[in-house]
Amino acid sequence: MLKQFSDLGIHESFQQSLSDLSISKPTDVQEKTIPVVLNKKEDLVVLAKTGTGKTAAFGLPLLQLTDTNEVNIQTLILAPTRELGQQIFTNLHALAAENPEIKIASICGGTPIKPQIELLKDPTQIVVATPGRLVDLLKREVINLNHLKHFVLDEADEMITALKVEVDYIIKVIPKNRRTFLFTATMPGTIKQLIQNYMSKHVIQIEANMETTGHQDIDHQYVVVEPIEKLDVLLHFLNSRAGKRGIIFCKTKAAVNKLAKNLAINKFSSGALHGSLSQGIRDRIMGQFREGHIDILVATDLAARGIDVKELSYVVNYHLPDTYEAYVHRSGRTARAGAKGLSLTILQEEEVIDIADFENELGITFKIFKKADAQSIEENNTLLWAKKIFKTKPNREVSEDLKSQIKTIFHHLTKEELVDKILAHYLTENTTVLPKETVSKKRKKH
DNA sequence: AAAAAAT
């Protein structure tokens, strides 16, 4: 249990970059996987929970196995989204910081293809790719995978279902005698049977910490809301988590846009991410989120898998995920590398019945999140309104004369009296009707 | 039905 990377066969040359990345000891999945990859024999199927270091588990040994005298592509890593592909590329680059002779390229879509084609003319040993763009390059015959030795499918269950057509095309053009490595946190039974189609050698299965079901560091909670109070409950939750960071998942791109707009109006530090945005915008939002310039990411399932952002303390399911796997991946954006995190699911009455299925299927237990009462929600909305005033910038010129007339009106008030006046005005303008008990009782009969 | 992935 006190294994070091050197005990697993990782060379001295990676020690510096590992310590620069504050990686000191191998995780369970790394300890089990690295020696088997380094032995140059079998194919691998690796199951390990979210946030346990799968990228380095294949990245480190495959970097080390790279023959730097060989100019052809030896290792291909496929990921389901461009953001994840870029993240894997960045991580490999950092792991190879002391080994600059290893040439790594990222070939994801959404960026001009010409520069990529030019780049591929240089010696390249490791390629991280999304399937669509790679197939495009293969059809143009501008990438050579004839010397491929290692083929990695990250998020393997997703790759061989949602992206099956592209992956199958790629499988056909790469050497039969390659080694194949499948990595995932979820492997539904229906997918298990498909695995053999992708393997070419004897397969070793590795399961790291999968014996206890559910992720021990994630606090699963749900709250039942009426449709009209859903947004208010979310806003109250976000205000209670001020300064903390997290991701809010919605079912559709339209819902992401709508919610992100609403958060922006309420002056939350937030951004939207989904597949209909230009790659430029996607990259900018991801960058801002990773750097901590944005606290809240509102996203579709584009961000559900693999994305590793530091210090996310919560995930919110603003809509229920479609599958149990999607729940595992979404909630797995928090509680990474040993940290704790909250996964909050906001439900409507008719969806509560699904909770038991999630519990049984995933071996987790939900706690009930205590919904803010009507008064706290109203107070919270008043606070949001005050924050809005504070953060609003003038959008046109105001004459000095008008300004001085208005100043005269308030001139004799103290700061406290001024606040009272503004608040009194707000409260008369917003005569919020608190939800009546009778209303909710009536609804429950259905 | 929706999400992702090529232009």
Short mmCIF file of C-alpha atoms (C1' of nucleotides) in Angstrom, two decimals:
data_model
loop_
_atom_site.label_atom_id
_atom_site.label_comp_id
_atom_site.label_asym_id
_atom_site.label_seq_id
_atom_site.Cartn_x
_atom_site.Cartn_y
_atom_site.Cartn_z
CA MET A 1 0.00 0.00 0.00
CA LEU A 2 3.02 2.27 0.30
CA LYS A 3 3.89 1.90 -3.39
CA GLN A 4 5.65 4.73 -5.18
CA PHE A 5 5.51 5.39 -8.94
CA SER A 6 9.07 4.09 -9.14
CA ASP A 7 7.93 0.76 -7.64
CA LEU A 8 5.44 0.46 -10.50
CA GLY A 9 8.20 0.85 -13.08
CA ILE A 10 7.83 4.55 -13.85
CA HIS A 11 11.20 6.10 -14.73
CA GLU A 12 13.05 8.80 -12.85
CA SER A 13 12.44 11.19 -15.76
CA PHE A 14 8.75 11.53 -14.79
CA GLN A 15 9.39 12.19 -11.08
CA GLN A 16 9.87 15.93 -11.51
CA SER A 17 6.68 16.51 -13.53
CA LEU A 18 4.73 14.35 -11.08
CA SER A 19 5.86 16.41 -8.12
CA ASP A 20 5.26 19.63 -10.09
CA LEU A 21 1.68 18.42 -10.53
CA SER A 22 1.53 17.66 -6.77
CA ILE A 23 1.00 13.97 -7.52
CA SER A 24 2.90 12.11 -4.82
CA LYS A 25 1.51 8.58 -4.52
CA PRO A 26 -0.20 6.40 -7.12
CA THR A 27 -3.96 5.95 -6.71
CA ASP A 28 -5.44 2.46 -6.61
CA VAL A 29 -6.29 2.43 -10.32
CA GLN A 30 -2.81 3.71 -11.19
CA GLU A 31 -1.13 1.09 -9.02
CA LYS A 32 -3.10 -1.72 -10.67
CA THR A 33 -2.93 -0.43 -14.24
CA ILE A 34 0.57 0.97 -14.76
CA PRO A 35 2.56 -2.30 -14.41
CA VAL A 36 0.18 -4.14 -16.75
CA VAL A 37 0.43 -1.45 -19.44
CA LEU A 38 4.22 -1.46 -19.08
CA ASN A 39 4.48 -5.25 -19.58
CA LYS A 40 3.70 -4.78 -23.30
CA LYS A 41 1.39 -7.79 -23.49
CA GLU A 42 -2.33 -7.74 -22.81
CA ASP A 43 -5.33 -5.62 -23.68
CA LEU A 44 -7.05 -3.92 -20.76
CA VAL A 45 -10.54 -3.03 -19.59
CA VAL A 46 -10.28 -0.71 -16.61
CA LEU A 47 -13.18 0.24 -14.39
CA ALA A 48 -12.51 2.91 -11.79
CA LYS A 49 -14.64 5.53 -10.12
CA THR A 50 -14.83 9.15 -11.26
CA GLY A 51 -11.96 11.38 -10.15
CA THR A 52 -9.53 8.58 -9.26
CA GLY A 53 -6.82 9.37 -11.82
CA LYS A 54 -7.60 7.28 -14.90
CA THR A 55 -5.87 9.70 -17.28
CA ALA A 56 -2.49 9.30 -15.57
CA ALA A 57 -3.12 5.54 -15.22
CA PHE A 58 -2.84 5.14 -19.00
CA GLY A 59 -0.99 8.39 -19.71
CA LEU A 60 2.14 7.75 -17.64
CA PRO A 61 2.94 4.21 -18.88
CA LEU A 62 2.08 5.05 -22.49
CA LEU A 63 4.32 8.14 -22.39
CA GLN A 64 7.08 5.92 -21.03
CA LEU A 65 6.55 3.26 -23.72
CA THR A 66 6.92 5.90 -26.46
CA ASP A 67 9.80 5.19 -28.81
CA THR A 68 11.17 8.67 -29.45
CA ASN A 69 13.28 7.44 -32.36
CA GLU A 70 10.13 6.39 -34.19
CA VAL A 71 8.51 9.22 -36.21
CA ASN A 72 5.11 7.55 -36.69
CA ILE A 73 2.04 7.67 -34.45
CA GLN A 74 2.31 4.91 -31.85
CA THR A 75 -0.48 5.82 -29.47
CA LEU A 76 -4.03 7.00 -30.19
CA ILE A 77 -6.35 8.18 -27.42
CA LEU A 78 -10.02 8.85 -28.23
CA ALA A 79 -12.41 10.91 -26.09
CA PRO A 80 -16.14 11.69 -26.57
CA THR A 81 -15.98 15.49 -26.34
CA ARG A 82 -13.51 18.11 -27.56
CA GLU A 83 -13.20 19.57 -24.06
CA LEU A 84 -12.19 16.20 -22.64
CA GLY A 85 -9.80 15.59 -25.54
CA GLN A 86 -8.09 18.91 -24.90
CA GLN A 87 -7.93 18.18 -21.17
CA ILE A 88 -6.25 14.81 -21.76
CA PHE A 89 -3.81 16.46 -24.16
CA THR A 90 -2.98 19.13 -21.57
CA ASN A 91 -2.49 16.50 -18.85
CA LEU A 92 -0.20 14.35 -21.00
CA HIS A 93 1.77 17.43 -21.93
CA ALA A 94 2.24 18.27 -18.26
CA LEU A 95 3.21 14.69 -17.39
CA ALA A 96 5.81 14.79 -20.19
CA ALA A 97 7.17 18.19 -19.17
CA GLU A 98 10.62 16.70 -18.50
CA ASN A 99 10.47 14.53 -21.63
CA PRO A 100 10.01 17.08 -24.43
CA GLU A 101 11.28 14.60 -27.02
CA ILE A 102 7.87 12.85 -26.81
CA LYS A 103 5.70 14.52 -29.45
CA ILE A 104 1.99 14.76 -28.59
CA ALA A 105 -0.76 16.24 -30.79
CA SER A 106 -4.40 17.09 -30.13
CA ILE A 107 -6.72 16.74 -33.12
CA CYS A 108 -10.20 17.68 -32.02
CA GLY A 109 -12.92 19.21 -34.18
CA GLY A 110 -14.22 22.76 -34.12
CA THR A 111 -10.86 24.25 -35.11
CA PRO A 112 -9.45 24.84 -38.64
CA ILE A 113 -8.31 21.54 -40.15
CA LYS A 114 -5.47 22.94 -42.33
CA PRO A 115 -3.08 23.75 -39.46
CA GLN A 116 -3.75 20.30 -38.02
CA ILE A 117 -2.80 18.71 -41.35
CA GLU A 118 0.40 20.77 -41.41
CA LEU A 119 1.18 19.77 -37.82
CA LEU A 120 0.76 16.08 -38.66
CA LYS A 121 3.61 16.36 -41.20
CA ASP A 122 5.97 16.71 -38.24
CA PRO A 123 6.98 13.58 -36.31
CA THR A 124 4.08 12.72 -33.94
CA GLN A 125 4.07 9.81 -31.52
CA ILE A 126 0.92 10.31 -29.45
CA VAL A 127 -2.41 11.64 -30.74
CA VAL A 128 -5.38 12.64 -28.59
CA ALA A 129 -8.49 12.95 -30.77
CA THR A 130 -12.26 13.22 -30.99
CA PRO A 131 -13.65 10.63 -33.42
CA GLY A 132 -15.31 12.89 -36.02
CA ARG A 133 -12.23 14.92 -36.83
CA LEU A 134 -9.99 11.86 -36.87
CA VAL A 135 -12.25 10.10 -39.38
CA ASP A 136 -12.17 13.26 -41.52
CA LEU A 137 -8.35 13.24 -41.48
CA LEU A 138 -8.26 9.51 -42.29
CA LYS A 139 -10.56 9.98 -45.30
CA ARG A 140 -8.32 12.80 -46.53
CA GLU A 141 -5.41 10.40 -46.11
CA VAL A 142 -3.38 12.98 -44.20
CA ILE A 143 -2.83 10.90 -41.06
CA ASN A 144 -1.00 7.58 -40.89
CA LEU A 145 -2.05 5.11 -38.22
CA ASN A 146 -0.37 2.09 -39.83
CA HIS A 147 2.25 1.89 -37.09
CA LEU A 148 -0.14 2.27 -34.17
CA LYS A 149 0.74 0.17 -31.12
CA HIS A 150 -1.63 1.52 -28.46
CA PHE A 151 -5.30 2.40 -28.80
CA VAL A 152 -7.08 3.98 -25.83
CA LEU A 153 -10.84 4.54 -25.55
CA ASP A 154 -11.53 6.88 -22.67
CA GLU A 155 -15.16 6.89 -21.50
CA ALA A 156 -15.27 3.57 -23.35
CA ASP A 157 -18.99 2.80 -22.82
CA GLU A 158 -19.94 6.13 -24.38
CA MET A 159 -17.44 5.72 -27.22
CA ILE A 160 -18.75 2.34 -28.34
CA THR A 161 -22.40 3.41 -28.20
CA ALA A 162 -22.96 7.11 -28.96
CA LEU A 163 -19.86 7.33 -31.19
CA LYS A 164 -19.92 3.76 -32.46
CA VAL A 165 -19.97 4.57 -36.19
CA GLU A 166 -16.79 6.66 -36.03
CA VAL A 167 -15.00 4.32 -33.64
CA ASP A 168 -15.81 1.32 -35.84
CA TYR A 169 -14.40 3.17 -38.85
CA ILE A 170 -11.18 3.90 -36.95
CA ILE A 171 -10.89 0.29 -35.71
CA LYS A 172 -10.91 -0.91 -39.32
CA VAL A 173 -7.90 1.16 -40.39
CA ILE A 174 -5.58 0.60 -37.42
CA PRO A 175 -3.29 -2.46 -37.11
CA LYS A 176 -4.84 -5.68 -35.79
CA ASN A 177 -1.85 -6.39 -33.57
CA ARG A 178 -2.18 -3.18 -31.57
CA ARG A 179 -2.97 -3.20 -27.85
CA THR A 180 -6.36 -1.81 -26.83
CA PHE A 181 -7.14 -0.09 -23.52
CA LEU A 182 -10.70 0.68 -22.44
CA PHE A 183 -11.22 3.05 -19.51
CA THR A 184 -14.50 4.00 -17.88
CA ALA A 185 -16.30 4.61 -14.59
CA THR A 186 -19.50 2.97 -15.84
CA MET A 187 -20.06 -0.25 -17.76
CA PRO A 188 -23.73 -1.13 -18.13
CA GLY A 189 -24.36 -4.83 -18.67
CA THR A 190 -25.69 -4.28 -22.17
CA ILE A 191 -22.38 -2.75 -23.24
CA LYS A 192 -20.20 -5.49 -21.71
CA GLN A 193 -20.97 -7.89 -24.57
CA LEU A 194 -19.78 -5.37 -27.16
CA ILE A 195 -16.30 -5.04 -25.65
CA GLN A 196 -14.84 -8.13 -27.31
CA ASN A 197 -15.40 -6.55 -30.76
CA TYR A 198 -12.78 -3.96 -29.91
CA MET A 199 -10.09 -6.14 -28.40
CA SER A 200 -7.41 -8.06 -30.28
CA LYS A 201 -5.29 -9.62 -27.53
CA HIS A 202 -5.86 -11.44 -24.27
CA VAL A 203 -7.95 -9.11 -22.09
CA ILE A 204 -7.19 -8.29 -18.48
CA GLN A 205 -9.98 -6.70 -16.44
CA ILE A 206 -9.01 -4.25 -13.73
CA GLU A 207 -11.49 -2.95 -11.21
CA ALA A 208 -10.22 -0.36 -8.79
CA ASN A 209 -12.33 0.25 -5.69
CA MET A 210 -15.48 -0.87 -7.46
CA GLU A 211 -16.47 -3.35 -4.72
CA THR A 212 -18.36 -0.75 -2.70
CA THR A 213 -21.04 0.71 -4.91
CA GLY A 214 -21.42 4.46 -5.13
CA HIS A 215 -18.79 7.12 -4.66
CA GLN A 216 -17.93 7.47 -0.98
CA ASP A 217 -17.06 11.17 -1.12
CA ILE A 218 -20.24 12.36 -2.81
CA ASP A 219 -23.14 13.52 -0.65
CA HIS A 220 -26.28 12.74 -2.70
CA GLN A 221 -29.32 14.88 -1.92
CA TYR A 222 -32.62 15.69 -3.59
CA VAL A 223 -35.33 18.30 -3.15
CA VAL A 224 -38.92 18.26 -4.43
CA VAL A 225 -40.25 21.53 -5.81
CA GLU A 226 -43.31 22.94 -7.54
CA PRO A 227 -42.48 24.00 -11.10
CA ILE A 228 -42.95 27.70 -10.31
CA GLU A 229 -40.52 27.67 -7.38
CA LYS A 230 -37.79 25.64 -9.09
CA LEU A 231 -35.69 28.64 -10.12
CA ASP A 232 -36.15 30.35 -6.74
CA VAL A 233 -34.98 27.23 -4.90
CA LEU A 234 -31.92 27.05 -7.14
CA LEU A 235 -31.12 30.75 -6.65
CA HIS A 236 -31.44 30.32 -2.89
CA PHE A 237 -29.11 27.32 -2.99
CA LEU A 238 -26.56 29.22 -5.09
CA ASN A 239 -26.63 32.18 -2.72
CA SER A 240 -26.08 29.85 0.23
CA ARG A 241 -23.01 28.57 -1.63
CA ALA A 242 -21.59 31.99 -2.50
CA GLY A 243 -17.87 31.74 -3.21
CA LYS A 244 -18.09 27.99 -3.86
CA ARG A 245 -17.94 26.59 -7.37
CA GLY A 246 -20.02 24.01 -9.21
CA ILE A 247 -21.79 22.80 -12.33
CA ILE A 248 -25.55 22.93 -13.02
CA PHE A 249 -26.73 20.31 -15.52
CA CYS A 250 -29.79 20.85 -17.73
CA LYS A 251 -31.44 18.44 -20.14
CA THR A 252 -31.37 20.59 -23.27
CA LYS A 253 -29.28 23.33 -24.86
CA ALA A 254 -32.30 25.66 -24.78
CA ALA A 255 -32.71 25.09 -21.04
CA VAL A 256 -28.99 25.82 -20.53
CA ASN A 257 -29.31 29.11 -22.43
CA LYS A 258 -32.41 30.12 -20.49
CA LEU A 259 -30.97 29.31 -17.06
CA ALA A 260 -27.58 30.87 -17.82
CA LYS A 261 -29.34 34.06 -18.90
CA ASN A 262 -31.30 34.05 -15.66
CA LEU A 263 -28.16 33.62 -13.57
CA ALA A 264 -26.49 36.42 -15.51
CA ILE A 265 -29.45 38.73 -14.84
CA ASN A 266 -29.09 37.91 -11.14
CA LYS A 267 -25.38 38.74 -11.32
CA PHE A 268 -24.05 35.28 -10.58
CA SER A 269 -20.56 34.60 -11.86
CA SER A 270 -21.64 32.03 -14.44
CA GLY A 271 -21.33 30.79 -17.99
CA ALA A 272 -23.12 28.46 -20.42
CA LEU A 273 -21.63 25.43 -22.15
CA HIS A 274 -23.27 23.23 -24.79
CA GLY A 275 -22.60 21.81 -28.20
CA SER A 276 -24.33 24.47 -30.29
CA LEU A 277 -21.95 27.19 -29.16
CA SER A 278 -18.94 27.91 -31.35
CA GLN A 279 -15.78 26.11 -30.29
CA GLY A 280 -14.23 29.52 -29.65
CA ILE A 281 -16.89 30.33 -27.07
CA ARG A 282 -16.75 26.80 -25.62
CA ASP A 283 -13.00 27.12 -25.13
CA ARG A 284 -13.31 30.58 -23.60
CA ILE A 285 -16.00 29.51 -21.10
CA MET A 286 -14.10 26.32 -20.15
CA GLY A 287 -10.93 28.37 -19.73
CA GLN A 288 -12.65 30.92 -17.50
CA PHE A 289 -14.24 28.13 -15.45
CA ARG A 290 -10.95 26.24 -15.05
CA GLU A 291 -9.09 29.42 -14.04
CA GLY A 292 -11.74 30.33 -11.47
CA HIS A 293 -12.95 33.47 -13.25
CA ILE A 294 -16.38 31.86 -13.42
CA ASP A 295 -17.92 30.14 -10.36
CA ILE A 296 -20.90 28.40 -11.96
CA LEU A 297 -21.02 26.44 -15.20
CA VAL A 298 -24.47 25.78 -16.68
CA ALA A 299 -24.11 22.85 -19.06
CA THR A 300 -25.67 20.00 -20.99
CA ASP A 301 -24.24 16.51 -20.68
CA LEU A 302 -21.38 17.82 -22.82
CA ALA A 303 -19.71 18.51 -19.47
CA ALA A 304 -20.89 15.29 -17.79
CA ARG A 305 -17.91 13.07 -18.56
CA GLY A 306 -14.27 13.34 -17.64
CA ILE A 307 -14.08 17.07 -17.11
CA ASP A 308 -11.72 17.73 -14.20
CA VAL A 309 -11.98 21.20 -12.70
CA LYS A 310 -10.36 21.97 -9.37
CA GLU A 311 -12.40 22.57 -6.24
CA LEU A 312 -15.93 22.02 -7.43
CA SER A 313 -17.92 21.66 -4.25
CA TYR A 314 -21.28 20.83 -5.83
CA VAL A 315 -23.16 19.57 -8.86
CA VAL A 316 -26.83 20.39 -9.42
CA ASN A 317 -29.15 18.30 -11.58
CA TYR A 318 -31.63 20.98 -12.60
CA HIS A 319 -33.25 18.25 -14.65
CA LEU A 320 -33.00 14.52 -13.98
CA PRO A 321 -30.34 12.79 -16.08
CA ASP A 322 -31.57 10.34 -18.73
CA THR A 323 -29.59 7.34 -17.52
CA TYR A 324 -28.04 6.00 -14.33
CA GLU A 325 -24.65 6.30 -16.01
CA ALA A 326 -25.28 9.98 -16.75
CA TYR A 327 -26.01 10.51 -13.03
CA VAL A 328 -22.72 8.84 -12.07
CA HIS A 329 -20.73 10.98 -14.49
CA ARG A 330 -22.50 14.26 -13.70
CA SER A 331 -22.14 13.86 -9.94
CA GLY A 332 -18.55 12.69 -10.48
CA ARG A 333 -17.52 16.20 -11.54
CA THR A 334 -17.36 16.96 -7.81
CA ALA A 335 -15.54 15.03 -5.06
CA ARG A 336 -12.41 14.44 -7.14
CA ALA A 337 -9.02 13.24 -5.93
CA GLY A 338 -10.21 12.53 -2.40
CA ALA A 339 -12.20 15.75 -1.91
CA LYS A 340 -15.83 15.84 -0.73
CA GLY A 341 -18.74 17.16 -2.79
CA LEU A 342 -22.50 17.58 -2.92
CA SER A 343 -24.72 16.31 -5.72
CA LEU A 344 -28.12 18.03 -5.50
CA THR A 345 -31.00 16.87 -7.69
CA ILE A 346 -34.02 19.14 -8.05
CA LEU A 347 -37.19 17.17 -8.76
CA GLN A 348 -40.86 17.66 -9.38
CA GLU A 349 -43.41 15.66 -7.41
CA GLU A 350 -44.01 13.14 -10.23
CA GLU A 351 -40.27 12.38 -10.48
CA VAL A 352 -39.75 11.40 -6.84
CA ILE A 353 -40.66 7.84 -7.75
CA ASP A 354 -37.44 7.61 -9.80
CA ILE A 355 -35.19 8.27 -6.78
CA ALA A 356 -35.54 4.71 -5.46
CA ASP A 357 -34.42 3.36 -8.84
CA PHE A 358 -31.29 5.53 -8.78
CA GLU A 359 -30.59 4.33 -5.22
CA ASN A 360 -31.00 0.65 -6.07
CA GLU A 361 -29.23 0.79 -9.39
CA LEU A 362 -26.24 2.83 -8.17
CA GLY A 363 -26.01 1.61 -4.58
CA ILE A 364 -26.32 5.12 -3.19
CA THR A 365 -28.59 6.72 -0.62
CA PHE A 366 -30.15 10.13 -1.10
CA LYS A 367 -30.69 12.52 1.76
CA ILE A 368 -33.52 14.99 1.55
CA PHE A 369 -32.30 18.52 0.98
CA LYS A 370 -34.28 20.89 3.16
CA LYS A 371 -36.00 23.35 0.88
CA ALA A 372 -35.87 26.98 1.90
CA ASP A 373 -39.21 28.23 3.23
CA ALA A 374 -41.20 30.84 1.34
CA GLN A 375 -39.94 33.65 3.55
CA SER A 376 -36.25 32.81 3.07
CA ILE A 377 -36.82 32.59 -0.64
CA GLU A 378 -38.46 35.97 -0.70
CA GLU A 379 -35.64 37.43 1.39
CA ASN A 380 -33.15 35.84 -0.93
CA ASN A 381 -34.82 37.41 -3.95
CA THR A 382 -34.63 40.78 -2.20
CA LEU A 383 -30.91 40.21 -1.62
CA LEU A 384 -30.44 39.29 -5.28
CA TRP A 385 -32.23 42.48 -6.21
CA ALA A 386 -29.88 44.52 -3.99
CA LYS A 387 -26.88 42.78 -5.53
CA LYS A 388 -28.29 43.57 -8.95
CA ILE A 389 -28.49 47.29 -8.08
CA PHE A 390 -24.95 47.20 -6.71
CA LYS A 391 -23.50 45.57 -9.82
CA THR A 392 -25.47 47.47 -12.47
CA LYS A 393 -23.42 49.87 -14.57
CA PRO A 394 -24.98 52.91 -16.29
CA ASN A 395 -25.80 52.21 -19.92
CA ARG A 396 -26.23 55.84 -20.96
CA GLU A 397 -25.19 59.37 -20.02
CA VAL A 398 -27.08 61.21 -17.31
CA SER A 399 -26.96 65.01 -17.32
CA GLU A 400 -25.21 66.67 -14.39
CA ASP A 401 -28.34 68.78 -13.87
CA LEU A 402 -30.61 65.73 -13.45
CA LYS A 403 -28.07 64.08 -11.18
CA SER A 404 -27.90 67.11 -8.91
CA GLN A 405 -31.71 67.41 -8.76
CA ILE A 406 -31.96 63.78 -7.66
CA LYS A 407 -29.14 64.24 -5.16
CA THR A 408 -31.06 67.16 -3.66
CA ILE A 409 -34.05 64.91 -3.00
CA PHE A 410 -31.95 62.42 -1.00
CA HIS A 411 -29.51 64.97 0.34
CA HIS A 412 -30.67 65.01 3.98
CA LEU A 413 -30.87 61.20 4.33
CA THR A 414 -28.25 59.12 6.11
CA LYS A 415 -26.98 56.00 4.36
CA GLU A 416 -29.23 53.89 6.54
CA GLU A 417 -32.30 56.00 5.78
CA LEU A 418 -31.50 55.80 2.07
CA VAL A 419 -31.36 52.00 2.24
CA ASP A 420 -34.74 52.00 4.07
CA LYS A 421 -36.28 54.14 1.32
CA ILE A 422 -35.01 51.93 -1.50
CA LEU A 423 -36.09 48.78 0.30
CA ALA A 424 -39.54 50.19 1.07
CA HIS A 425 -39.92 51.03 -2.60
CA TYR A 426 -38.88 47.54 -3.67
CA LEU A 427 -41.24 45.86 -1.22
CA THR A 428 -44.24 47.93 -2.34
CA GLU A 429 -43.45 47.34 -6.01
CA ASN A 430 -42.94 43.62 -5.42
CA THR A 431 -45.88 42.58 -3.34
CA THR A 432 -44.84 38.94 -3.56
CA VAL A 433 -47.62 36.58 -2.71
CA LEU A 434 -46.23 33.80 -0.57
CA PRO A 435 -47.35 30.34 -1.70
CA LYS A 436 -50.48 29.50 0.27
CA GLU A 437 -50.64 26.26 2.25
CA THR A 438 -53.98 25.47 0.65
CA VAL A 439 -52.45 25.56 -2.80
CA SER A 440 -49.88 22.86 -2.12
CA LYS A 441 -52.41 20.70 -0.25
CA LYS A 442 -54.78 20.85 -3.18
CA ARG A 443 -52.00 19.79 -5.59
CA LYS A 444 -51.02 16.80 -3.47
CA LYS A 445 -54.39 15.11 -4.04
CA HIS A 446 -53.39 14.36 -7.63
"C1'" DA B 1 -36.40 12.83 -27.01
"C1'" DA B 2 -31.70 14.81 -26.37
"C1'" DA B 3 -26.83 15.05 -26.14
"C1'" DA B 4 -22.19 14.51 -28.49
"C1'" DA B 5 -19.14 14.30 -32.85
"C1'" DA B 6 -17.10 16.75 -39.25
"C1'" DT B 7 -18.01 20.92 -42.34
#
